[in-house]
Tab-separated table of C-alpha atoms in Angstrom:
chain	number	residue	atom	x	y	z
A	1249	MET	CA	126.257	97.016	105.366
A	1250	GLN	CA	127.465	98.447	108.655
A	1251	PRO	CA	130.569	97.043	110.314
A	1252	GLN	CA	129.671	94.059	112.427
A	1253	ALA	CA	131.730	94.845	115.422
A	1254	HIS	CA	130.728	92.837	118.425
A	1255	ILE	CA	131.553	94.821	121.547
A	1256	GLU	CA	132.865	92.638	124.331
A	1257	PRO	CA	132.047	93.728	127.845
A	1258	SER	CA	135.058	91.915	129.237
A	1259	THR	CA	138.180	93.918	129.948
A	1260	ALA	CA	140.655	91.122	129.488
A	1261	PRO	CA	141.092	88.542	126.744
A	1262	THR	CA	140.262	84.962	127.659
A	1263	PRO	CA	143.303	82.911	128.573
A	1264	THR	CA	143.550	79.595	126.783
A	1265	GLY	CA	145.599	76.674	128.025
A	1266	LEU	CA	147.750	76.482	131.087
A	1267	GLY	CA	150.187	79.330	131.266
A	1268	THR	CA	152.715	80.583	133.752
A	1269	PRO	CA	151.153	81.078	137.211
A	1270	HIS	CA	150.403	84.752	137.667
A	1271	GLU	CA	147.923	87.181	139.161
A	1272	ILE	CA	146.743	90.579	137.965
A	1273	THR	CA	145.471	92.784	140.811
A	1274	HIS	CA	144.377	96.406	141.294
A	1275	GLY	CA	142.755	96.634	137.851
A	1276	PRO	CA	141.387	98.409	135.925
A	1277	SER	CA	142.895	101.672	137.213
A	1278	PHE	CA	146.255	100.670	138.622
A	1279	ALA	CA	146.819	97.069	137.578
A	1280	MET	CA	149.866	95.206	138.849
A	1281	LEU	CA	151.140	91.804	137.715
A	1282	ARG	CA	152.733	89.129	139.877
A	1283	VAL	CA	154.451	86.281	138.053
A	1284	ASP	CA	155.496	83.212	140.052
A	1285	LEU	CA	158.784	81.837	138.835
A	1286	GLN	CA	159.986	78.259	138.853
A	1287	PRO	CA	163.624	77.310	138.180
A	1288	GLY	CA	164.306	77.410	134.433
A	1289	VAL	CA	161.589	79.945	133.670
A	1290	THR	CA	162.597	83.398	132.432
A	1291	VAL	CA	160.317	86.396	132.643
A	1292	VAL	CA	161.211	89.127	130.163
A	1293	ALA	CA	159.848	92.565	131.032
A	1294	GLU	CA	159.976	96.108	129.732
A	1295	ALA	CA	162.792	98.091	131.369
A	1296	GLY	CA	161.629	99.960	134.453
A	1297	ALA	CA	158.531	97.813	134.997
A	1298	MET	CA	159.742	96.034	138.135
A	1299	VAL	CA	157.980	96.937	141.366
A	1300	ALA	CA	159.434	94.228	143.586
A	1301	ARG	CA	161.047	90.815	143.456
A	1302	SER	CA	162.080	88.034	145.779
A	1303	GLU	CA	165.741	88.377	146.701
A	1304	GLN	CA	166.651	85.085	144.990
A	1305	VAL	CA	165.283	86.292	141.647
A	1306	SER	CA	168.136	87.628	139.540
A	1307	MET	CA	167.746	90.474	137.083
A	1308	GLU	CA	169.761	90.945	133.920
A	1309	VAL	CA	169.379	93.786	131.440
A	1310	LYS	CA	169.400	92.923	127.731
A	1311	MET	CA	168.682	94.573	124.431
A	1312	ASN	CA	165.226	93.946	123.108
A	1313	ALA	CA	165.799	91.475	120.250
A	1314	SER	CA	164.705	87.910	119.661
A	1315	PRO	CA	167.213	85.325	120.862
A	1316	SER	CA	167.291	83.610	117.473
A	1317	ALA	CA	167.826	86.836	115.545
A	1318	SER	CA	170.945	87.052	113.390
A	1319	PHE	CA	173.577	89.721	113.892
A	1320	PHE	CA	172.045	91.896	111.178
A	1321	ALA	CA	168.556	91.485	112.557
A	1322	LYS	CA	169.906	92.566	115.933
A	1323	LEU	CA	171.614	95.545	114.342
A	1324	LYS	CA	168.352	96.474	112.620
A	1325	ALA	CA	166.496	96.046	115.899
A	1326	PHE	CA	169.046	98.318	117.539
A	1327	PHE	CA	168.519	101.094	114.990
A	1328	ILE	CA	164.739	100.794	115.080
A	1329	ALA	CA	164.948	100.854	118.870
A	1330	LEU	CA	167.130	103.941	118.718
A	1331	ILE	CA	164.645	105.736	116.442
A	1332	ARG	CA	161.792	104.625	118.680
A	1333	LYS	CA	163.637	105.935	121.695
A	1334	LEU	CA	164.113	109.275	119.947
A	1335	ILE	CA	160.573	109.774	118.706
A	1336	GLY	CA	158.467	107.604	120.940
A	1337	GLY	CA	160.337	107.650	124.204
A	1338	GLU	CA	160.037	103.931	124.674
A	1339	THR	CA	162.907	102.077	126.231
A	1340	PHE	CA	164.716	99.534	124.114
A	1341	PHE	CA	166.100	97.475	126.907
A	1342	VAL	CA	164.358	94.604	128.608
A	1343	ASN	CA	165.064	92.889	131.895
A	1344	HIS	CA	165.355	89.106	132.209
A	1345	PHE	CA	164.223	87.685	135.553
A	1346	GLN	CA	165.311	84.186	136.550
A	1347	SER	CA	165.397	82.211	139.737
A	1348	SER	CA	167.057	79.049	140.970
A	1349	GLN	CA	164.333	78.614	143.614
A	1350	PRO	CA	160.637	79.450	143.412
A	1351	GLY	CA	160.131	83.193	143.676
A	1352	SER	CA	157.985	86.052	142.459
A	1353	VAL	CA	158.398	89.219	140.497
A	1354	TRP	CA	155.884	92.102	140.582
A	1355	LEU	CA	155.536	94.313	137.523
A	1356	ALA	CA	153.557	97.452	136.732
A	1357	PRO	CA	153.399	99.841	133.785
A	1358	THR	CA	153.940	103.594	134.114
A	1359	MET	CA	150.520	104.929	133.174
A	1360	ALA	CA	147.257	104.409	135.041
A	1361	GLY	CA	145.499	101.455	133.477
A	1362	GLN	CA	144.879	97.769	133.029
A	1363	ILE	CA	147.054	94.741	132.311
A	1364	ALA	CA	145.744	92.079	129.906
A	1365	TYR	CA	146.932	88.492	129.614
A	1366	ARG	CA	147.070	86.462	126.431
A	1367	ARG	CA	148.586	83.033	125.870
A	1368	LEU	CA	149.850	82.656	122.337
A	1369	HIS	CA	149.885	79.299	120.547
A	1370	GLY	CA	151.652	80.198	117.330
A	1371	GLU	CA	149.232	82.937	116.300
A	1372	LYS	CA	150.381	86.469	115.686
A	1373	LEU	CA	149.500	89.486	117.818
A	1374	THR	CA	150.553	93.039	117.053
A	1375	LEU	CA	150.942	95.674	119.772
A	1376	SER	CA	151.273	99.405	119.403
A	1377	THR	CA	154.203	101.293	120.929
A	1378	GLY	CA	154.333	101.103	124.695
A	1379	ALA	CA	151.713	98.358	125.111
A	1380	TYR	CA	154.192	95.557	125.739
A	1381	LEU	CA	154.756	94.741	129.423
A	1382	ALA	CA	156.231	91.240	129.758
A	1383	HIS	CA	156.357	87.709	128.408
A	1384	VAL	CA	157.397	84.162	129.255
A	1385	GLY	CA	158.347	81.563	126.665
A	1386	ALA	CA	159.604	81.478	123.112
A	1387	LEU	CA	157.922	84.571	121.742
A	1388	GLU	CA	159.379	86.088	118.624
A	1389	MET	CA	159.298	89.884	118.595
A	1390	LYS	CA	159.627	91.958	115.453
A	1391	MET	CA	159.512	95.713	115.141
A	1392	LYS	CA	157.350	96.945	112.295
A	1393	PHE	CA	157.201	100.385	110.819
A	1394	GLY	CA	153.658	101.658	110.314
A	1395	GLY	CA	154.447	103.477	107.088
A	1396	LEU	CA	155.194	107.097	106.282
A	1397	LYS	CA	151.644	108.175	106.939
A	1398	SER	CA	151.906	106.936	110.506
A	1399	LEU	CA	154.597	109.513	111.179
A	1400	LEU	CA	151.889	112.157	110.930
A	1401	ALA	CA	150.249	110.597	113.920
A	1402	LYS	CA	152.093	111.007	117.186
A	1403	GLU	CA	151.412	107.450	118.167
A	1404	GLY	CA	151.511	104.294	116.139
A	1405	ALA	CA	154.555	104.868	113.971
A	1406	PHE	CA	155.963	101.565	115.159
A	1407	PHE	CA	154.358	98.288	116.034
A	1408	LEU	CA	155.634	95.250	117.839
A	1409	GLU	CA	154.686	91.995	116.150
A	1410	LEU	CA	154.661	88.969	118.417
A	1411	GLY	CA	154.402	85.322	117.464
A	1412	GLY	CA	155.305	81.879	118.786
A	1413	GLU	CA	154.336	80.062	121.930
A	1414	GLY	CA	154.193	81.709	125.311
A	1415	ASP	CA	152.499	84.015	127.781
A	1416	LEU	CA	152.125	87.679	126.977
A	1417	TRP	CA	151.063	90.552	129.211
A	1418	PHE	CA	150.286	93.921	127.718
A	1419	ASN	CA	149.127	97.161	129.285
A	1420	SER	CA	146.912	100.080	128.450
A	1421	TYR	CA	146.213	103.627	129.559
A	1422	GLY	CA	142.700	103.255	130.927
A	1423	GLY	CA	140.742	100.027	130.520
A	1424	VAL	CA	141.352	97.463	127.771
A	1425	HIS	CA	138.383	96.810	125.550
A	1426	ALA	CA	138.260	93.976	123.016
A	1427	ILE	CA	136.357	94.432	119.762
A	1428	ASP	CA	135.745	91.436	117.519
A	1429	VAL	CA	135.803	92.789	114.003
A	1430	ASP	CA	134.163	91.046	111.095
A	1431	GLY	CA	134.220	93.418	108.167
A	1432	SER	CA	135.775	96.758	108.958
A	1433	TYR	CA	136.230	99.063	111.919
A	1434	LEU	CA	137.906	102.414	112.607
A	1435	VAL	CA	140.022	103.007	115.701
A	1436	ASP	CA	141.677	106.250	116.798
A	1437	ASN	CA	145.436	105.822	116.628
A	1438	GLY	CA	145.996	107.006	120.176
A	1439	HIS	CA	143.524	104.458	121.531
A	1440	LEU	CA	144.928	101.425	119.727
A	1441	VAL	CA	146.543	98.825	121.979
A	1442	GLY	CA	146.891	95.935	119.563
A	1443	PHE	CA	145.194	93.499	117.231
A	1444	GLU	CA	145.267	89.876	116.191
A	1445	GLY	CA	143.742	87.550	113.681
A	1446	ASN	CA	143.232	87.990	110.005
A	1447	LEU	CA	143.234	91.780	110.030
A	1448	THR	CA	144.940	94.309	107.835
A	1449	PHE	CA	144.934	98.026	108.494
A	1450	THR	CA	145.618	101.338	106.844
A	1451	ILE	CA	146.312	104.610	108.633
A	1452	LYS	CA	144.294	107.552	107.442
A	1453	GLY	CA	142.459	110.698	108.512
A	1454	ALA	CA	139.191	110.243	110.399
A	1455	GLY	CA	137.230	111.748	107.498
A	1456	GLY	CA	136.337	115.169	106.200
A	1457	GLY	CA	139.553	115.600	104.248
A	1458	LEU	CA	142.245	117.992	105.430
A	1459	MET	CA	139.746	120.024	107.449
A	1460	GLY	CA	138.650	116.895	109.281
A	1461	LEU	CA	142.240	115.986	110.025
A	1462	VAL	CA	143.016	119.401	111.481
A	1463	ALA	CA	139.763	120.369	113.151
A	1464	SER	CA	137.884	117.225	114.203
A	1465	GLY	CA	140.246	116.540	117.071
A	1466	GLU	CA	140.365	112.915	116.035
A	1467	GLY	CA	143.771	112.940	114.373
A	1468	MET	CA	144.689	109.762	112.584
A	1469	VAL	CA	142.695	106.565	112.634
A	1470	CYS	CA	143.469	102.956	111.811
A	1471	GLU	CA	140.985	101.289	109.496
A	1472	PHE	CA	140.913	97.575	110.083
A	1473	THR	CA	139.505	95.126	107.562
A	1474	GLY	CA	139.092	91.389	107.868
A	1475	GLN	CA	138.264	89.145	110.778
A	1476	GLY	CA	139.962	89.378	114.134
A	1477	ARG	CA	140.161	91.082	117.485
A	1478	VAL	CA	141.208	94.654	118.102
A	1479	TYR	CA	142.227	95.807	121.594
A	1480	ILE	CA	141.650	99.428	122.404
A	1481	GLN	CA	142.285	101.518	125.523
A	1482	SER	CA	139.680	103.804	127.064
A	1483	ARG	CA	142.147	106.707	127.481
A	1484	ASN	CA	144.665	108.355	125.214
A	1485	LEU	CA	148.022	109.780	126.293
A	1486	GLY	CA	147.961	112.433	123.572
A	1487	SER	CA	144.705	113.801	124.961
A	1488	LEU	CA	146.108	113.971	128.500
A	1489	VAL	CA	149.094	115.930	127.230
A	1490	GLY	CA	146.769	118.153	125.159
A	1491	TRP	CA	144.674	118.889	128.212
A	1492	LEU	CA	147.637	119.567	130.520
A	1493	THR	CA	149.647	121.767	128.167
A	1494	PRO	CA	147.516	124.955	128.298
A	1495	LEU	CA	147.233	124.594	132.087
A	1496	LEU	CA	150.961	124.858	132.646
A	1497	PRO	CA	152.376	128.133	133.964
A	1498	GLY	CA	154.023	130.093	131.159
B	1264	MET	CA	138.175	107.392	166.811
B	1265	GLU	CA	136.914	105.699	163.691
B	1266	VAL	CA	138.631	105.927	160.325
B	1267	GLU	CA	136.818	104.683	157.264
B	1268	ILE	CA	138.142	104.899	153.747
B	1269	ALA	CA	135.740	105.417	150.857
B	1270	TYR	CA	136.159	105.613	147.076
B	1271	ARG	CA	138.911	103.046	147.002
B	1272	PRO	CA	141.138	102.332	145.243
B	1273	ALA	CA	141.414	105.088	142.632
B	1274	HIS	CA	140.217	108.120	144.579
B	1275	ALA	CA	140.354	107.126	148.227
B	1276	MET	CA	139.184	109.557	150.887
B	1277	ALA	CA	139.413	109.007	154.640
B	1278	ARG	CA	136.549	109.952	156.950
B	1279	VAL	CA	137.831	110.420	160.476
B	1280	VAL	CA	135.105	110.427	163.109
B	1281	LEU	CA	136.278	112.245	166.234
B	1282	GLU	CA	134.694	112.014	169.659
B	1283	ARG	CA	134.462	115.120	171.784
B	1284	ASP	CA	137.964	116.610	172.384
B	1285	GLU	CA	139.634	113.981	170.253
B	1286	SER	CA	142.253	115.154	167.728
B	1287	ILE	CA	143.912	114.035	164.538
B	1288	VAL	CA	147.104	115.455	163.042
B	1289	ALA	CA	147.195	115.741	159.249
B	1290	GLU	CA	149.571	116.790	156.500
B	1291	SER	CA	148.880	120.347	155.380
B	1292	GLY	CA	146.523	120.464	152.405
B	1293	ALA	CA	145.013	117.048	153.112
B	1294	MET	CA	141.714	118.368	154.531
B	1295	VAL	CA	138.722	118.024	152.207
B	1296	GLY	CA	135.963	118.961	154.608
B	1297	MET	CA	135.015	118.953	158.288
B	1298	SER	CA	132.230	119.579	160.753
B	1299	THR	CA	131.909	123.186	161.907
B	1300	ASN	CA	132.727	122.303	165.527
B	1301	VAL	CA	136.143	120.964	164.516
B	1302	GLN	CA	138.925	123.428	165.285
B	1303	MET	CA	142.015	123.518	163.128
B	1304	GLN	CA	145.385	124.494	164.579
B	1305	THR	CA	148.501	124.870	162.472
B	1306	GLN	CA	151.791	123.808	164.012
B	1307	SER	CA	155.289	123.250	162.830
B	1308	GLY	CA	156.347	121.437	166.011
B	1309	GLY	CA	159.427	123.631	166.195
B	1310	LEU	CA	161.434	125.397	163.505
B	1311	MET	CA	164.041	122.679	163.031
B	1312	LYS	CA	161.481	119.905	162.841
B	1313	GLY	CA	159.512	121.914	160.303
B	1314	LEU	CA	162.574	122.646	158.177
B	1315	LYS	CA	163.655	119.041	158.299
B	1316	ARG	CA	160.224	118.007	157.088
B	1317	MET	CA	160.265	120.583	154.328
B	1318	PHE	CA	163.659	119.317	153.234
B	1319	GLY	CA	162.161	115.857	153.135
B	1320	GLY	CA	159.514	116.794	150.615
B	1321	GLU	CA	156.713	117.332	153.087
B	1322	SER	CA	155.191	120.589	154.190
B	1323	PHE	CA	156.614	122.834	156.893
B	1324	PHE	CA	153.362	122.818	158.815
B	1325	ARG	CA	151.005	120.158	159.971
B	1326	ASN	CA	147.458	120.747	161.072
B	1327	THR	CA	145.749	119.412	164.176
B	1328	PHE	CA	141.998	118.959	164.014
B	1329	THR	CA	140.125	118.805	167.312
B	1330	ALA	CA	136.406	118.207	167.837
B	1331	SER	CA	135.197	120.729	170.410
B	1332	GLY	CA	131.877	120.729	172.218
B	1333	GLY	CA	130.807	117.406	170.712
B	1334	ALA	CA	131.656	114.759	168.130
B	1335	GLY	CA	132.758	115.770	164.662
B	1336	GLU	CA	134.325	114.502	161.498
B	1337	VAL	CA	137.194	115.394	159.181
B	1338	LEU	CA	137.548	114.246	155.584
B	1339	LEU	CA	141.105	113.772	154.354
B	1340	ALA	CA	142.527	112.967	150.925
B	1341	HIS	CA	145.858	112.483	149.189
B	1342	SER	CA	146.990	114.754	146.363
B	1343	LEU	CA	147.495	111.900	143.902
B	1344	CYS	CA	144.991	109.396	142.479
B	1345	GLY	CA	145.226	106.243	144.507
B	1346	ASP	CA	144.419	104.171	147.531
B	1347	MET	CA	144.720	104.956	151.245
B	1348	VAL	CA	145.220	102.693	154.243
B	1349	ALA	CA	144.553	103.267	157.946
B	1350	MET	CA	147.086	101.333	160.000
B	1351	GLU	CA	146.951	100.515	163.711
B	1352	MET	CA	150.111	101.486	165.571
B	1353	THR	CA	152.213	98.573	166.806
B	1354	PRO	CA	155.008	98.501	169.419
B	1355	THR	CA	157.632	98.292	166.646
B	1356	GLY	CA	156.197	101.196	164.661
B	1357	TYR	CA	156.541	101.888	160.975
B	1358	PHE	CA	158.761	103.504	158.442
B	1359	VAL	CA	156.759	105.639	156.020
B	1360	GLN	CA	157.977	107.036	152.714
B	1361	SER	CA	157.629	110.754	153.507
B	1362	SER	CA	155.229	111.769	150.710
B	1363	ALA	CA	152.877	108.906	151.658
B	1364	TYR	CA	152.099	110.329	155.109
B	1365	ILE	CA	148.579	111.769	155.456
B	1366	ALA	CA	147.506	111.714	159.086
B	1367	SER	CA	148.046	110.195	162.512
B	1368	THR	CA	146.657	110.310	166.029
B	1369	PRO	CA	148.399	112.929	168.249
B	1370	ASN	CA	150.265	110.292	170.259
B	1371	VAL	CA	152.176	109.134	167.173
B	1372	ASN	CA	155.695	110.497	167.158
B	1373	LEU	CA	157.012	111.225	163.680
B	1374	ASP	CA	160.707	111.527	163.130
B	1375	THR	CA	162.196	112.424	159.744
B	1376	LYS	CA	165.139	110.199	158.886
B	1377	VAL	CA	167.601	110.810	156.125
B	1378	GLY	CA	167.837	107.555	154.238
B	1379	GLY	CA	171.529	107.852	153.487
B	1380	PHE	CA	173.659	109.297	150.748
B	1381	LYS	CA	172.723	106.743	148.109
B	1382	THR	CA	169.006	107.383	148.423
B	1383	PHE	CA	169.621	110.994	147.486
B	1384	PHE	CA	169.763	109.876	143.855
B	1385	ALA	CA	166.634	107.787	144.040
B	1386	GLY	CA	164.212	110.688	143.767
B	1387	GLU	CA	161.854	108.784	146.029
B	1388	GLY	CA	162.472	107.651	149.543
B	1389	VAL	CA	165.152	110.226	150.133
B	1390	PHE	CA	163.485	110.803	153.442
B	1391	VAL	CA	161.494	108.383	155.465
B	1392	LEU	CA	159.457	109.012	158.568
B	1393	LYS	CA	159.699	106.775	161.549
B	1394	ALA	CA	156.300	106.578	163.186
B	1395	THR	CA	156.238	105.284	166.763
B	1396	ALA	CA	153.644	105.374	169.516
B	1397	ALA	CA	153.747	104.271	173.143
B	1398	ALA	CA	150.077	103.284	173.111
B	1399	ALA	CA	147.390	102.418	170.595
B	1400	GLY	CA	147.083	104.879	167.750
B	1401	LYS	CA	146.389	105.220	164.078
B	1402	LEU	CA	148.387	106.158	161.026
B	1403	VAL	CA	146.864	106.982	157.639
B	1404	VAL	CA	148.975	106.699	154.503
B	1405	GLY	CA	148.189	107.353	150.862
B	1406	ALA	CA	149.636	105.989	147.636
B	1407	PHE	CA	149.826	106.584	143.927
B	1408	GLY	CA	147.873	103.675	142.490
B	1409	GLY	CA	146.715	100.652	144.444
B	1410	ILE	CA	148.253	99.562	147.743
B	1411	GLN	CA	149.446	95.997	148.119
B	1412	GLU	CA	150.590	94.512	151.391
B	1413	LEU	CA	153.488	92.104	150.899
B	1414	SER	CA	154.800	89.925	153.669
B	1415	CYS	CA	158.558	89.785	153.796
B	1416	ASP	CA	159.779	86.442	155.044
B	1417	GLY	CA	163.521	86.543	154.650
B	1418	ASN	CA	164.376	88.796	151.756
B	1419	LEU	CA	162.532	91.049	149.334
B	1420	VAL	CA	163.745	93.628	146.825
B	1421	ILE	CA	161.526	96.651	146.117
B	1422	ASP	CA	161.874	99.586	143.734
B	1423	THR	CA	162.241	102.711	145.903
B	1424	GLY	CA	159.617	104.545	143.816
B	1425	HIS	CA	156.995	101.963	144.783
B	1426	LEU	CA	157.515	101.989	148.564
B	1427	VAL	CA	154.781	103.250	150.878
B	1428	ALA	CA	155.519	101.911	154.365
B	1429	TRP	CA	156.993	98.970	156.249
B	1430	ASP	CA	157.244	97.482	159.708
B	1431	ALA	CA	160.111	99.208	161.514
B	1432	ASN	CA	161.654	95.924	162.636
B	1433	LEU	CA	162.649	95.106	159.047
B	1434	GLU	CA	166.245	95.841	158.148
B	1435	TYR	CA	166.748	97.649	154.894
B	1436	THR	CA	169.565	98.802	152.681
B	1437	VAL	CA	169.241	100.913	149.570
B	1438	GLY	CA	171.272	99.821	146.595
B	1439	LYS	CA	171.416	99.282	142.896
B	1440	SER	CA	169.062	96.870	141.208
B	1441	GLY	CA	171.364	95.115	138.755
B	1442	SER	CA	174.825	93.661	139.028
B	1443	GLY	CA	176.601	96.892	138.102
B	1444	TRP	CA	175.845	100.598	137.972
B	1445	ILE	CA	175.611	100.675	134.155
B	1446	ALA	CA	173.308	97.650	134.071
B	1447	SER	CA	171.207	99.247	136.815
B	1448	PHE	CA	170.889	102.432	134.806
B	1449	LEU	CA	169.959	100.623	131.566
B	1450	SER	CA	167.489	98.376	133.349
B	1451	GLY	CA	165.433	101.468	134.150
B	1452	GLU	CA	164.987	100.279	137.716
B	1453	GLY	CA	167.144	102.886	139.394
B	1454	LEU	CA	167.509	102.154	143.064
B	1455	VAL	CA	165.920	99.387	145.040
B	1456	CYS	CA	165.456	98.675	148.706
B	1457	HIS	CA	166.723	95.308	149.978
B	1458	PHE	CA	164.645	94.175	152.950
B	1459	HIS	CA	165.706	91.527	155.453
B	1460	GLY	CA	163.723	89.932	158.230
B	1461	GLN	CA	160.070	89.231	158.950
B	1462	GLY	CA	157.437	91.887	158.520
B	1463	ARG	CA	154.927	93.620	156.304
B	1464	ILE	CA	155.676	96.008	153.460
B	1465	TRP	CA	153.062	98.171	151.753
B	1466	ILE	CA	153.792	99.049	148.148
B	1467	GLN	CA	152.060	101.287	145.620
B	1468	THR	CA	151.320	99.920	142.157
B	1469	ARG	CA	152.470	103.061	140.341
B	1470	ASN	CA	155.650	105.126	140.549
B	1471	PRO	CA	154.816	108.874	140.736
B	1472	ALA	CA	158.238	110.065	139.536
B	1473	GLU	CA	158.167	107.718	136.557
B	1474	TYR	CA	154.651	108.829	135.643
B	1475	GLY	CA	155.651	112.472	135.914
B	1476	THR	CA	158.715	111.948	133.738
B	1477	THR	CA	156.729	110.124	131.061
B	1478	VAL	CA	154.002	112.734	130.817
B	1479	GLY	CA	156.404	115.600	131.504
B	1480	ARG	CA	158.663	114.953	128.546
B	1481	MET	CA	155.657	115.152	126.216
B	1482	LEU	CA	154.771	118.620	127.472
B	1483	PRO	CA	156.134	121.744	125.788
B	1484	PRO	CA	159.218	123.283	127.446
B	1485	LYS	CA	158.620	126.062	129.986
B	1486	LYS	CA	158.963	129.550	128.567
B	1487	ARG	CA	161.666	131.515	130.325
């Protein structure tokens, strides 16, 4: 039985329910997000993502940990963040945007690509490193380690697990493509954006044993099993770096 | 003169249609193609002006393209992936982030302005061009990513790395983004531009310096 992966032509997941007013423009190549703020609403965004904001919108930098987390959980988050910063280059600070009058904040990721919107109603969604852009509401964020094997892969050593109720925006390098998995499906580690639903995954070589790992050019893959949705990106940062490196002057 | 922009927004290219003896001035290296009757002349507009431009991250020379003996066309493009916009000159003129400048009609006067000491640390927007014209004219700018026109009605804060151009009547000050210098540094936002007044601001949806840093630190170190 072949994997029954239904390929969705849509680039963005379907929003459900009424979320925070926002608009995503300039997709799929150079997507930018505008979130309209009302008093009492806080937009949390990845450090460095702000493009512009209304003057009345205040910005406050905070460490990336859930508000309800205990001191030890925060300490753990700090160390994981520090390791992530060292190996993955992701920032571990977030900015909180708030406004006493209606105002807007514009956000954009660093790489060329799309922004996807997802409203969470208690379900869990896991993002790979660097895919998180912003959120509004009571979202719980937990850092997860992908296991020792994942260290072999340049990407995907850490995951961000999100749960709770709120709006989530995540970004990709290239377009975002949703795959509804029922059974099993393999995704290249560097192309993984995130996943949700009743899915479990293991990180392994793409096949062909050690030779396949070294010579196929596919590196590590994630094998997903179960039922749920996997988000992938149509480009891969590792490949861009691999292409640029030999072109640099010596 | 007609300017049409194709292949928007990711790989925009401007097609400038010149009538006989009409000219367009363009940033050096921006020309993609042109009719054979179009003559290209390279000018620095004076040594000091050229040096000032070079110091501002632009090229020392600019090229003037003139259609001789009949109509002709010039194709122009930006060096980065992104959108381009052709703007009509207004009595107030524009400020243009210096690396965003691509071309303008010959009557547009371009003056390089040093944005102040603070902007020196911003990486972007160290130098801005003030574009003014006494009569109707055109200005073509290019961006990294998409271009979004925002209307400033009162106050707006914009990351300096995302600025493309703005109406010259807007007042602006460059400053830190957060409440303190440490918070500003940690926030990853670097420097921002505080705008006051009524006018239009064009922003780019990606920050070239940030992109370069992200990809750059994954590249192997240069061999010495």
